[in-house]
Coordinates of C-alpha atoms in Angstrom, one line a residue:
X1 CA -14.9 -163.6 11.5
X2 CA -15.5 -164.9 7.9
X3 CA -17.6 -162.5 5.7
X4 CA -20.3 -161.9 7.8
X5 CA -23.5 -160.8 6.6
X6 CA -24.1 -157.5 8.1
X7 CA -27.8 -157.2 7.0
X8 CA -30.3 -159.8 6.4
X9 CA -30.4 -159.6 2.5
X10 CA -26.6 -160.1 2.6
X11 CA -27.7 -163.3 4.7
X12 CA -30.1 -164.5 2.2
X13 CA -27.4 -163.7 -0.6
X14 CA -24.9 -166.1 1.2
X15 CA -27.0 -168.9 1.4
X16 CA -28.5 -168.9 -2.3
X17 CA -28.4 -172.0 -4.2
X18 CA -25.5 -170.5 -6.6
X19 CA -23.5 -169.5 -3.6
X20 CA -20.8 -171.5 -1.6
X21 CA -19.4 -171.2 1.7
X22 CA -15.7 -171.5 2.4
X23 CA -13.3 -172.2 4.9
X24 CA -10.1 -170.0 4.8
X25 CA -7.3 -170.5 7.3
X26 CA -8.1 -168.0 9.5
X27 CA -11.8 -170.5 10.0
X28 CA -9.9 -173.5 10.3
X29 CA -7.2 -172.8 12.8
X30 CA -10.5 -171.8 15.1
X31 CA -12.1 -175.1 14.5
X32 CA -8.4 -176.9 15.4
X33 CA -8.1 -174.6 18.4
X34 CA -11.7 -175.7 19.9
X35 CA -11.2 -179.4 19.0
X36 CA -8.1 -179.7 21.1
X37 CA -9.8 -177.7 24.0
X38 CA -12.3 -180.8 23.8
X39 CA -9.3 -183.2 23.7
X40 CA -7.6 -181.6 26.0
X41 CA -10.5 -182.0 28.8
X42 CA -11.9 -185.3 28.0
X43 CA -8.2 -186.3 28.5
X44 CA -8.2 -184.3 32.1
X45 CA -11.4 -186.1 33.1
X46 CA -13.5 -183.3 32.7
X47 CA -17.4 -184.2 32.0
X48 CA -18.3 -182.8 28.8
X49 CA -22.0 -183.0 28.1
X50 CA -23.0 -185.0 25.2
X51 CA -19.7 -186.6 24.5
X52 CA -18.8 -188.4 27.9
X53 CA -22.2 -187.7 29.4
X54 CA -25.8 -188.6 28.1
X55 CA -28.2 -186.2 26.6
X56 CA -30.8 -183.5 28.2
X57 CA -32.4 -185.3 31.5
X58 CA -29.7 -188.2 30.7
X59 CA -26.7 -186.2 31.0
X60 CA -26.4 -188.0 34.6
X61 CA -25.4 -191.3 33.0
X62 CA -22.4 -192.2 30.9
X63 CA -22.3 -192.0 27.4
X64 CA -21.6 -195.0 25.3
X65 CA -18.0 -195.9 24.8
X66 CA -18.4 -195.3 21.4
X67 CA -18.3 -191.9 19.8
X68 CA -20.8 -192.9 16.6
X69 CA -22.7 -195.0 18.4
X70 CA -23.2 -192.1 21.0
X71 CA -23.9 -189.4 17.4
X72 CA -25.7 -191.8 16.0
X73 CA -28.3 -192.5 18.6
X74 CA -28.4 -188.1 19.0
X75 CA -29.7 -188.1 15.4
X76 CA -32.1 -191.6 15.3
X77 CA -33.8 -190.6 19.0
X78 CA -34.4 -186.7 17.5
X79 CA -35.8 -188.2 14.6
X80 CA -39.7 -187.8 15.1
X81 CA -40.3 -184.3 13.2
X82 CA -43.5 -184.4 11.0
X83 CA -45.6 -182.3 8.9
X84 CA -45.2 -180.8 5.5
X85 CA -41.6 -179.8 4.3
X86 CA -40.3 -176.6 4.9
X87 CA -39.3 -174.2 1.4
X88 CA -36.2 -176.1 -0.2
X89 CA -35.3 -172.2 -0.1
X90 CA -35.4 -171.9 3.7
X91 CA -34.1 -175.4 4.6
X92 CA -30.8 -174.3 2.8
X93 CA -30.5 -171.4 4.8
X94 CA -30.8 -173.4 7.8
X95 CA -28.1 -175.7 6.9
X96 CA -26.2 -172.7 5.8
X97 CA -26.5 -171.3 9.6
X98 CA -25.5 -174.5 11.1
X99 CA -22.5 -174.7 8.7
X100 CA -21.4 -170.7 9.8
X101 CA -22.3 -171.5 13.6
X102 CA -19.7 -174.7 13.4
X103 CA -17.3 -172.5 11.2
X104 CA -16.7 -169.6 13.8
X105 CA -14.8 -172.7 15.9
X106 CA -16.3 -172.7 19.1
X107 CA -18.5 -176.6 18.6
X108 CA -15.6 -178.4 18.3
X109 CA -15.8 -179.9 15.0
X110 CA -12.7 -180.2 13.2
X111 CA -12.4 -178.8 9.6
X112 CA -11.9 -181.4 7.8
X113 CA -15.7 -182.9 9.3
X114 CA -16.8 -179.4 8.1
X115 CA -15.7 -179.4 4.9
X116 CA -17.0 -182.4 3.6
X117 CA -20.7 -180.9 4.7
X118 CA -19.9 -178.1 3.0
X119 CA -18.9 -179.5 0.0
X120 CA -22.0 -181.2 -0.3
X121 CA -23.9 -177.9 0.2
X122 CA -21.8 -176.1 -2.2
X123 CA -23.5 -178.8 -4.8
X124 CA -27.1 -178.0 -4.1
X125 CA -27.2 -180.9 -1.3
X126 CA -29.8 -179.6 0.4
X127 CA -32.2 -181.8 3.3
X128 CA -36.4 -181.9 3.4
X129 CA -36.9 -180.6 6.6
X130 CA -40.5 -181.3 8.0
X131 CA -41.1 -178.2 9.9
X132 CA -43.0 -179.4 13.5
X133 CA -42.2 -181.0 16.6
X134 CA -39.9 -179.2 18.0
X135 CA -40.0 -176.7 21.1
X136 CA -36.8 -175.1 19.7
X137 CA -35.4 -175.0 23.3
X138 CA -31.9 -177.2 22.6
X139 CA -32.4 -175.7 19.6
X140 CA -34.8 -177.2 16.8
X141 CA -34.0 -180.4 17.4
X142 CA -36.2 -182.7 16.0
X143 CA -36.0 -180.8 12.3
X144 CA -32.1 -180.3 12.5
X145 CA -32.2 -184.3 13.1
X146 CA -33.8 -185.3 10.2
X147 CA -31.3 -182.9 8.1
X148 CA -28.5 -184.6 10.0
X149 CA -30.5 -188.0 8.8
X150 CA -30.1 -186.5 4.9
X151 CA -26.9 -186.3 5.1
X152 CA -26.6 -190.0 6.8
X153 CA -28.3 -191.1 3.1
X154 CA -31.7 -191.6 5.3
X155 CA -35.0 -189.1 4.5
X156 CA -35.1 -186.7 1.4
X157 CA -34.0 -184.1 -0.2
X158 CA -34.7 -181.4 -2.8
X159 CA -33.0 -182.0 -6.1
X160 CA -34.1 -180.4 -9.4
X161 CA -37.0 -181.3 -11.4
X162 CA -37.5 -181.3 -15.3
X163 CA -38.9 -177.8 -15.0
X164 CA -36.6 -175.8 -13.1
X165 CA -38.0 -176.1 -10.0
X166 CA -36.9 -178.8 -7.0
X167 CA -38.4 -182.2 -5.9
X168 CA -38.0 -184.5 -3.0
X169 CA -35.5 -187.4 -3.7
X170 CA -34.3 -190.1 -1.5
X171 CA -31.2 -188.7 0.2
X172 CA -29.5 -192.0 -0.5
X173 CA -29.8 -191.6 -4.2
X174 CA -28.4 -187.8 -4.6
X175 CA -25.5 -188.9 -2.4
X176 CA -24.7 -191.5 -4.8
X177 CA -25.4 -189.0 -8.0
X178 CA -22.9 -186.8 -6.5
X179 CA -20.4 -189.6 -6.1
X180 CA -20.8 -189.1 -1.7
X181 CA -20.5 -191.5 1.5
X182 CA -22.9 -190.5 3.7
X183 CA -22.1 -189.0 6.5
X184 CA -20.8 -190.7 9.8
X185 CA -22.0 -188.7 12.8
X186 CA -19.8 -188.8 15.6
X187 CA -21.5 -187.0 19.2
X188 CA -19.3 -183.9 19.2
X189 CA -20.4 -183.4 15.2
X190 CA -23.9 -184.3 15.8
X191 CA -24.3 -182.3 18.8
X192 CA -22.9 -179.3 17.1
X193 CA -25.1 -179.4 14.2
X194 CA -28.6 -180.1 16.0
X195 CA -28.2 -177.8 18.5
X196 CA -28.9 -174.3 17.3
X197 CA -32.0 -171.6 16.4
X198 CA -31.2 -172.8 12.3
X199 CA -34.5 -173.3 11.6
X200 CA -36.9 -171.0 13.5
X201 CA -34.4 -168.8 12.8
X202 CA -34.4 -169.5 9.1
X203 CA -38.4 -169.2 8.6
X204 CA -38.2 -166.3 11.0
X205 CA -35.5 -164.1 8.4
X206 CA -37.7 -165.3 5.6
X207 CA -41.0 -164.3 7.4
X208 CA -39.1 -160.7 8.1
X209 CA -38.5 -160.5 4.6
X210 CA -41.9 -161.1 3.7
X211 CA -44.0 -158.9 6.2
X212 CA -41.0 -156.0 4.7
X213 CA -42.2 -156.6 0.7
X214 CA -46.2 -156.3 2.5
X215 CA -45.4 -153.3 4.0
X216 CA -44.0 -152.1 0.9
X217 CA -46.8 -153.1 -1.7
X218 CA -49.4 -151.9 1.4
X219 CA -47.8 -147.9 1.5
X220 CA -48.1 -148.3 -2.3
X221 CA -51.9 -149.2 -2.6
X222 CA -52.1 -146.5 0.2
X223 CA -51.0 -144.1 -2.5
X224 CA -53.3 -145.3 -5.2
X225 CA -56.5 -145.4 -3.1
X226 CA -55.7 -141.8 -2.0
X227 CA -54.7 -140.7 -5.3
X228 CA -58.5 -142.5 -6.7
X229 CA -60.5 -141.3 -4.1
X230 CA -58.8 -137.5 -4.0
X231 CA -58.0 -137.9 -0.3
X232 CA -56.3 -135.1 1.2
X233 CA -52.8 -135.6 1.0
X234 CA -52.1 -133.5 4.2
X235 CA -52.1 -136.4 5.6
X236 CA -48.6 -137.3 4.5
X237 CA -47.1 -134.4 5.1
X238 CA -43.6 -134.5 6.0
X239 CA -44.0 -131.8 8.9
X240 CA -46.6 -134.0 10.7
X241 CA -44.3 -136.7 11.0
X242 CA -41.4 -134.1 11.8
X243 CA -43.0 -132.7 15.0
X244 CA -43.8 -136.2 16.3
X245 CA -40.4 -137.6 15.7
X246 CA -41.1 -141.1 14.6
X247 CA -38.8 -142.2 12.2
X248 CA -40.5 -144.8 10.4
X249 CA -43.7 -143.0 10.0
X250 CA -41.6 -140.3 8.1
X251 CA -40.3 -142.8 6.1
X252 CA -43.6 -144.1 4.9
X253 CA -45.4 -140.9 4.8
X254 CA -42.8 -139.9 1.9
X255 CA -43.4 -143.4 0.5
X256 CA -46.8 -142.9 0.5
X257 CA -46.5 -139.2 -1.3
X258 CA -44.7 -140.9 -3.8
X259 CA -47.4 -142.5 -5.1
X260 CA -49.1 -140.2 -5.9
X261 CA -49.5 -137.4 -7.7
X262 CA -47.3 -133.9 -7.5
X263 CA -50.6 -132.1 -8.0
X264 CA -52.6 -134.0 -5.9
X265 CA -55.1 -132.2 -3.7
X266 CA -58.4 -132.9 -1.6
X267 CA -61.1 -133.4 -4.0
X268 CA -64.0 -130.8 -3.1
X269 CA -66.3 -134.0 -2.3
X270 CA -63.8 -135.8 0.1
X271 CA -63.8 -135.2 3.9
X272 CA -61.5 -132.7 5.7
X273 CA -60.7 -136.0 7.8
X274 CA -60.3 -139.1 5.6
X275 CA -61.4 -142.4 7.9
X276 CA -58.0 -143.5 10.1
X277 CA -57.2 -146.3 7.4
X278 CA -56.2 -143.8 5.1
X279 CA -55.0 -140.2 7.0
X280 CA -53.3 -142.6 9.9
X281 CA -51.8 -145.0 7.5
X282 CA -48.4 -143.4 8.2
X283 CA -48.4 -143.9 11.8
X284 CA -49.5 -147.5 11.2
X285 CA -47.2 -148.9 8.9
X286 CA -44.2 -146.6 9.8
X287 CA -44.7 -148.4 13.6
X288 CA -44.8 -152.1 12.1
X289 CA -41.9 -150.7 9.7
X290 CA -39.8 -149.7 13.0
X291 CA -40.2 -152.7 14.7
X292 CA -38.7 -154.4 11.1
X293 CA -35.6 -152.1 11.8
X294 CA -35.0 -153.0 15.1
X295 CA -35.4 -156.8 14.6
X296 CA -33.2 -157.1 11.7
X297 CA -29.7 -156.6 13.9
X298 CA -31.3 -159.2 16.3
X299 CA -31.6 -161.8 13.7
X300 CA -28.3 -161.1 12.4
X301 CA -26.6 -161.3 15.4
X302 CA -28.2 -165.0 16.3
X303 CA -27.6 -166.0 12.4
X304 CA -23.5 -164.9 12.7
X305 CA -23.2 -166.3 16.4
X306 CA -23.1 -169.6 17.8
X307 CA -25.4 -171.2 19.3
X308 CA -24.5 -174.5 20.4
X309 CA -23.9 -176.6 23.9
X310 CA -21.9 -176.7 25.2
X311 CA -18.9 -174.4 23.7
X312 CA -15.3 -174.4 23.5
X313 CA -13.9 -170.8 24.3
X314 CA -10.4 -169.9 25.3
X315 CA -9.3 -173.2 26.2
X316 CA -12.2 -173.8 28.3
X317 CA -15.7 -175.9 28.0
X318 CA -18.2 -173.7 28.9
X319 CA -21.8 -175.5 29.6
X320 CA -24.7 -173.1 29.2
X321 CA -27.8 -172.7 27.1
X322 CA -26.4 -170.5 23.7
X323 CA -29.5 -173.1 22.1
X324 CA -32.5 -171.4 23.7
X325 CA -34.4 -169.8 20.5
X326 CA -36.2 -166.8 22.6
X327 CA -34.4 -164.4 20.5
X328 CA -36.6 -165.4 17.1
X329 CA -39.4 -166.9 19.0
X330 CA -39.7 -163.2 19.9
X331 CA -38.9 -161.8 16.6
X332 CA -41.5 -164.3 15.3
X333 CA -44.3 -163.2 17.7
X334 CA -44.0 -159.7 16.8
X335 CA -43.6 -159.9 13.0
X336 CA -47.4 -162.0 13.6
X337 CA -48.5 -158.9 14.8
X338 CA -47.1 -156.5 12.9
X339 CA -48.3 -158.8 10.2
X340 CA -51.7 -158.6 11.3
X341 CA -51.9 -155.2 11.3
X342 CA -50.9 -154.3 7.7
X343 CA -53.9 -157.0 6.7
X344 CA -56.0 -155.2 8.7
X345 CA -55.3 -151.7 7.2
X346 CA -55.9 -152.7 4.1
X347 CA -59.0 -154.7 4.7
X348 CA -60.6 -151.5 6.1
X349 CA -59.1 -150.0 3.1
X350 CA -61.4 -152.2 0.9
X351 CA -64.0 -151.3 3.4
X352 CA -64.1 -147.8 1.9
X353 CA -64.1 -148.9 -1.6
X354 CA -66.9 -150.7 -1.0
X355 CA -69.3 -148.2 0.3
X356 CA -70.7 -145.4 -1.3
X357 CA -70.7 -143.2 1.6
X358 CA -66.7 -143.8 1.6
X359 CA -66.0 -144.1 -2.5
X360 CA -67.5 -141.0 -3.7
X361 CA -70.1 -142.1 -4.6
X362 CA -69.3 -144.9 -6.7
X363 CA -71.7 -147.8 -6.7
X364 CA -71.6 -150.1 -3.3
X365 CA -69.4 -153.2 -3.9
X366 CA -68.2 -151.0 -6.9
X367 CA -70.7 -153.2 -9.3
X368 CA -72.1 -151.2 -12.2
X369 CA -75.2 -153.6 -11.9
X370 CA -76.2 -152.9 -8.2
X371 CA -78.9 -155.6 -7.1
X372 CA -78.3 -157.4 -10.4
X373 CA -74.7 -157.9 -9.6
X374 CA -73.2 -157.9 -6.4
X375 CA -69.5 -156.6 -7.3
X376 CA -66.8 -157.4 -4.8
X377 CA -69.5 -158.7 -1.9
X378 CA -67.8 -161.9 -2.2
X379 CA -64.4 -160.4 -2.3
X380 CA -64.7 -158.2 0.6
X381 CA -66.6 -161.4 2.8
X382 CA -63.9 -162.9 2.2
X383 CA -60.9 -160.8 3.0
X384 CA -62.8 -160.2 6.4
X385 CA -62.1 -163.4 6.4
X386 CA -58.5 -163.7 6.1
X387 CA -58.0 -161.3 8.7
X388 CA -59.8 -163.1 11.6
X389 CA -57.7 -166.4 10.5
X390 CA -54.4 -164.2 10.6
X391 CA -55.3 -163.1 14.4
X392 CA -55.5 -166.8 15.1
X393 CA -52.6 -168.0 13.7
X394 CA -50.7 -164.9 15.0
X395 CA -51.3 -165.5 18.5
X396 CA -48.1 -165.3 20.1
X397 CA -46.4 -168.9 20.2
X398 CA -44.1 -168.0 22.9
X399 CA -47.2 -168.1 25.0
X400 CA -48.0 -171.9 24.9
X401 CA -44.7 -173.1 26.2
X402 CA -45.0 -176.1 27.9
X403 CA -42.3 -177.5 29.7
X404 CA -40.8 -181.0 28.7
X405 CA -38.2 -183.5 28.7
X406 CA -38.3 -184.9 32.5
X407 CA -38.3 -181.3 33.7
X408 CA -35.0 -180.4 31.9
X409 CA -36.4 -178.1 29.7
X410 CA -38.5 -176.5 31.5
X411 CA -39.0 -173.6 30.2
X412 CA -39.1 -172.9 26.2
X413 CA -39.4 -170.7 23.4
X414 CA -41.7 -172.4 20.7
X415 CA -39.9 -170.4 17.9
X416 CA -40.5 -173.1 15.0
X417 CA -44.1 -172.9 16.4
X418 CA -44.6 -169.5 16.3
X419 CA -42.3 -169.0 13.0
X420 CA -44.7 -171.8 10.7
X421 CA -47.6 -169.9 12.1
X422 CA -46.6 -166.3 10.8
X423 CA -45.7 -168.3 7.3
X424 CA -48.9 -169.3 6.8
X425 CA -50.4 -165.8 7.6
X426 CA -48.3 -164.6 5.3
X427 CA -49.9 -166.1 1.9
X428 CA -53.4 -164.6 3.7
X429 CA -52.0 -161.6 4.1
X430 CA -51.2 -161.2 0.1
X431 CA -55.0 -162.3 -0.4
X432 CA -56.3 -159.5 1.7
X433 CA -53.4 -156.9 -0.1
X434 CA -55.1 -159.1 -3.8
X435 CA -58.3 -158.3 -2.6
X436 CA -57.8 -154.6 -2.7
X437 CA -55.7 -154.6 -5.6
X438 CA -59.2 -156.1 -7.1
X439 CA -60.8 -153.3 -5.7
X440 CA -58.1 -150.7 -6.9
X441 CA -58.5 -152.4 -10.6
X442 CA -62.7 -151.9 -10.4
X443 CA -62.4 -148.3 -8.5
X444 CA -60.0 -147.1 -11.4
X445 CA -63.0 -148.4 -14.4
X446 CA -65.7 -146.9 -12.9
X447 CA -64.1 -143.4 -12.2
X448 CA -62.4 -143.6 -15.4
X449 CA -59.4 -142.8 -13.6
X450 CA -55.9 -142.3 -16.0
X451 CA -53.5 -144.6 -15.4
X452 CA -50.4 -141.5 -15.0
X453 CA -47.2 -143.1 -15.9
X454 CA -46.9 -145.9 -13.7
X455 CA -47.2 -149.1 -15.5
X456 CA -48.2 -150.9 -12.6
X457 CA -51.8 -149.6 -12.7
X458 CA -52.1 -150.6 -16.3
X459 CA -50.6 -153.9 -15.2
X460 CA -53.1 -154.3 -12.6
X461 CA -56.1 -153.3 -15.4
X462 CA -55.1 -155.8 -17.3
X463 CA -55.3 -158.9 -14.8
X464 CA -58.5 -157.3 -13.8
X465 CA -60.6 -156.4 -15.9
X466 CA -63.4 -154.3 -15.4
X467 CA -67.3 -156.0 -13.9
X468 CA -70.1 -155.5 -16.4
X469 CA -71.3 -158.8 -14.8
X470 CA -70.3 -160.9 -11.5
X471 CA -68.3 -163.2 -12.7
X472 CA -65.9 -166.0 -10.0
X473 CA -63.0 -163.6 -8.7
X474 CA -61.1 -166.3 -6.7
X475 CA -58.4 -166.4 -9.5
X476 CA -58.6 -162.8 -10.1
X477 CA -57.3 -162.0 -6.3
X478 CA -54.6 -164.6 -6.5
X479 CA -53.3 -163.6 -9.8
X480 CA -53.2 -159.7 -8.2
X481 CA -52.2 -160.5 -4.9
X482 CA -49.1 -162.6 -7.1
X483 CA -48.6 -159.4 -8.8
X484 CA -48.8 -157.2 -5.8
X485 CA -46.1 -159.1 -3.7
X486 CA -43.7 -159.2 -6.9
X487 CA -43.9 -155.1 -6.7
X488 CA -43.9 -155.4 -2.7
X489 CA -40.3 -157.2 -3.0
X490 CA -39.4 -155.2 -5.7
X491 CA -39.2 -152.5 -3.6
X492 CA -38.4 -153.9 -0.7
X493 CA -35.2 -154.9 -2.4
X494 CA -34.1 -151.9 -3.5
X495 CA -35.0 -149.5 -0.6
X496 CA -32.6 -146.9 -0.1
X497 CA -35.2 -144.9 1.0
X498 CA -35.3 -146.6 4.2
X499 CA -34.3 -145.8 7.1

């Protein structure tokens, strides 16, 4: 197959705005082969779903006589997504997937039909997708629908702004820009490109990436809170995680070591035992860091295959169900949890900052003013917060399927569901991982603690300043928590240490 991505950074790569995507020979006489296979049976009378038949619970009646009419009404029914737009980032990935599932040659769509889609997306064309009301069973319909409608010249999509960034624009009127006819969807075409996981699945690999660069920038203020406090740093020692075995807690154990330093050692006030947010870190984030590992094959595997209905393999049309999006829904449910577990580390991380028993005796809510000021009260309040709204938005979508359409989809995945969810508990998550940074920052001031040689922690200084008086920290934790992710996908990036 054509340059497959064989992780998912090499994914993301492929479907950045400067990139294209191609169609060599090799593609192309694939596509030929699986149009003449449909051809080839609509001409032997076979039924072929969705191109001589009607669709889902319909599929009993006959489809109109007219191949547009019969695409058309695919896209105009399936239009009824809503909600707010989905990252122009992760609807061009989505497009990009439909693109690479049509390219592989088993939807039927010819290459010149191809190419003219991706020639459009090759110049930034790239649909507002609103991201609910789908079940992602046939796929994500409803969403994949209104980017169909985009490229029709009907609904918006993101074009650049005066500053850099994108902005919603009538469809109709970038089409034109770019000297474009809209697009004429014929059933076999339309079929081929709303049926699929594109968009759960898109939000899901961006969701990965994201919970990755938290558990990243988490093992790192792991090291700095030991390193402040003068935790043990047993703890982290590489033969505890030898005799268990567990590969990802080895990994982040070393991490972890890291970041602190060479000559680190229990401080003579600290425990023998530091509390389990600290001395069990390791075992924490090294289990949500294994479960990272063994999604990421999963996700590339659905993002390189095809999922469409029905499919045109080896001559034959084969109908089946390659649409169903359980494969992300459950990638989605888990990353939720593993999600929720990093925020909840490092809230009971801030915990310990916060009390004198726990911070060596710095003042509680680390305020130099106690009972005059109340220090990070409000900060702390708050990131408790932020965890209990994670755990409810986490909840595992593929758990409130409902069946639907007349019984024909009876049961589904609720991928797109589950995948918005586990977006929106992701920007919490960064508050509760701010929320520490905040309390790193104030920790560091009051113990006149150096700085070593990492420029983060006189980064961090600076955009927090120490308390001589309570002042609104609201700004304070988004600015840190802005910082913190930038050094969570930093690494995450560049992780050779991995596993």
């Amino acid at each position: 197959m054509h340059g497959r991505p064989q992780n998912l950074d090499e994914l993301l790569d492929a479907a950045a705005w400067e990139a294209k995507i191609e169609c060599e020979e090799q593609d192309a006489s694939r596509m030929r082969a699986g149009v003449s296979t449909l051809e080839k049976a609509l001409a032997d009378g076979q039924l072929v779903y969705g191109v001589s038949r009607g669709f889902g619970p319909l599929v009993s009646f006959a489809a109109a006589e007219s191949t547009e009419e019969q695409g058309r009404g695919l896209i105009s029914h399936l239009g009824t997504a809503q909600g707010e737009a989905l990252p122009a980032d992760v609807s061009r990935l989505a497009v990009w997937l439909r693109l690479n599932s049509m390219r592989s040659g088993y939807s039927a769509v010819s290459p010149e039909f191809w190419q003219r889609l991706a020639d459009l997306w090759n110049r930034g064309f790239t649909p507002v997708i609103p991201r609910d009301g789908t079940v992602s069973a046939s796929g994500d319909l409803q969403p994949l629908a209104s980017a169909a409608l985009a490229f029709a010249g009907e609904g918006h999509c993101w074009g650049p702004d005066d500053e850099g960034g994108r902005t919603q624009r009538p469809a109709d009127d970038l089409l034109r820009e770019l000297g474009a006819s809209p697009i004429q969807w014929r059933a076999r075409e339309a079929l081929g490109f709303v049926n699929g996981t594109a968009v759960s699945l898109a939000v899901t690999v961006h969701n990965h990436r994201q919970v990755l660069a938290l558990l990243r920038a988490a093992a790192l203020l792991t090291g700095r809170l030991a390193t402040l406090l003068g935790s043990d740093p047993v703890a982290y020692h590489p033969n505890l995680s030898k005799v268990r075995g567990q590969l990802g807690q080895s990994t982040v154990a070393r991490w972890i070591r890291s970041y602190m330093p060479a000559s680190a050692e229990r401080a003579p006030s600290r425990p023998l035992q530091e509390p389990y947010s600290l001395r069990c870190a390791p075992q924490v984030l090294g289990a949500v860091l294994d479960q990272l590992e063994a999604m990421e094959p999963i996700l590339v595997r659905e993002a390189v295959g095809t999922t469409d209905n029905p499919v045109f393999v080896e001559d034959e049309v084969l109908h089946g169900g390659n649409f169903h999006a359980m494969p992300a829904a459950l990638c989605s449910d888990q990353l939720g949890l593993c999600l929720q577990q990093i925020a909840f580390l490092v809230d009971r991380q801030l915990a310990l900052l916060c009390a004198p028993e726990t911070n060596g005796g710095l003042p509680p809510m680390l305020t130099p003013r106690a009972g005059a000021g109340s220090g990070l009260a409000g900060v702390q309040i708050s990131a408790t917060s932020f965890v209990s709204r994670i755990r409810q938005l986490v909840f595992p979508a593929t758990l409130t399927a409902l069946p639907c359409n007349n019984g024909n989809q009876d049961h589904v995945p609720m991928a797109l569901n589950g995948a918005n969810a586990v977006a929106e508990a992701v920007g919490h998550a960064w508050n509760v991982l701010g929320s520490l940074g905040v309390g790193l920052a104030q920790c560091a001031a009051l113990s006149k603690t150096p700085h070593e040689d990492d420029d983060r922690w006189v980064e961090l200084a600076k955009a927090c300043p120490p308390l001589d008086a309570d002042r609104p920290l609201a700004a304070e934790v988004r600015t840190v928590g802005e910082l913190i992710q930038g050094w969570g996908h930093e690494l995450a990036r560049g992780r050779d240490e991995s596993l």
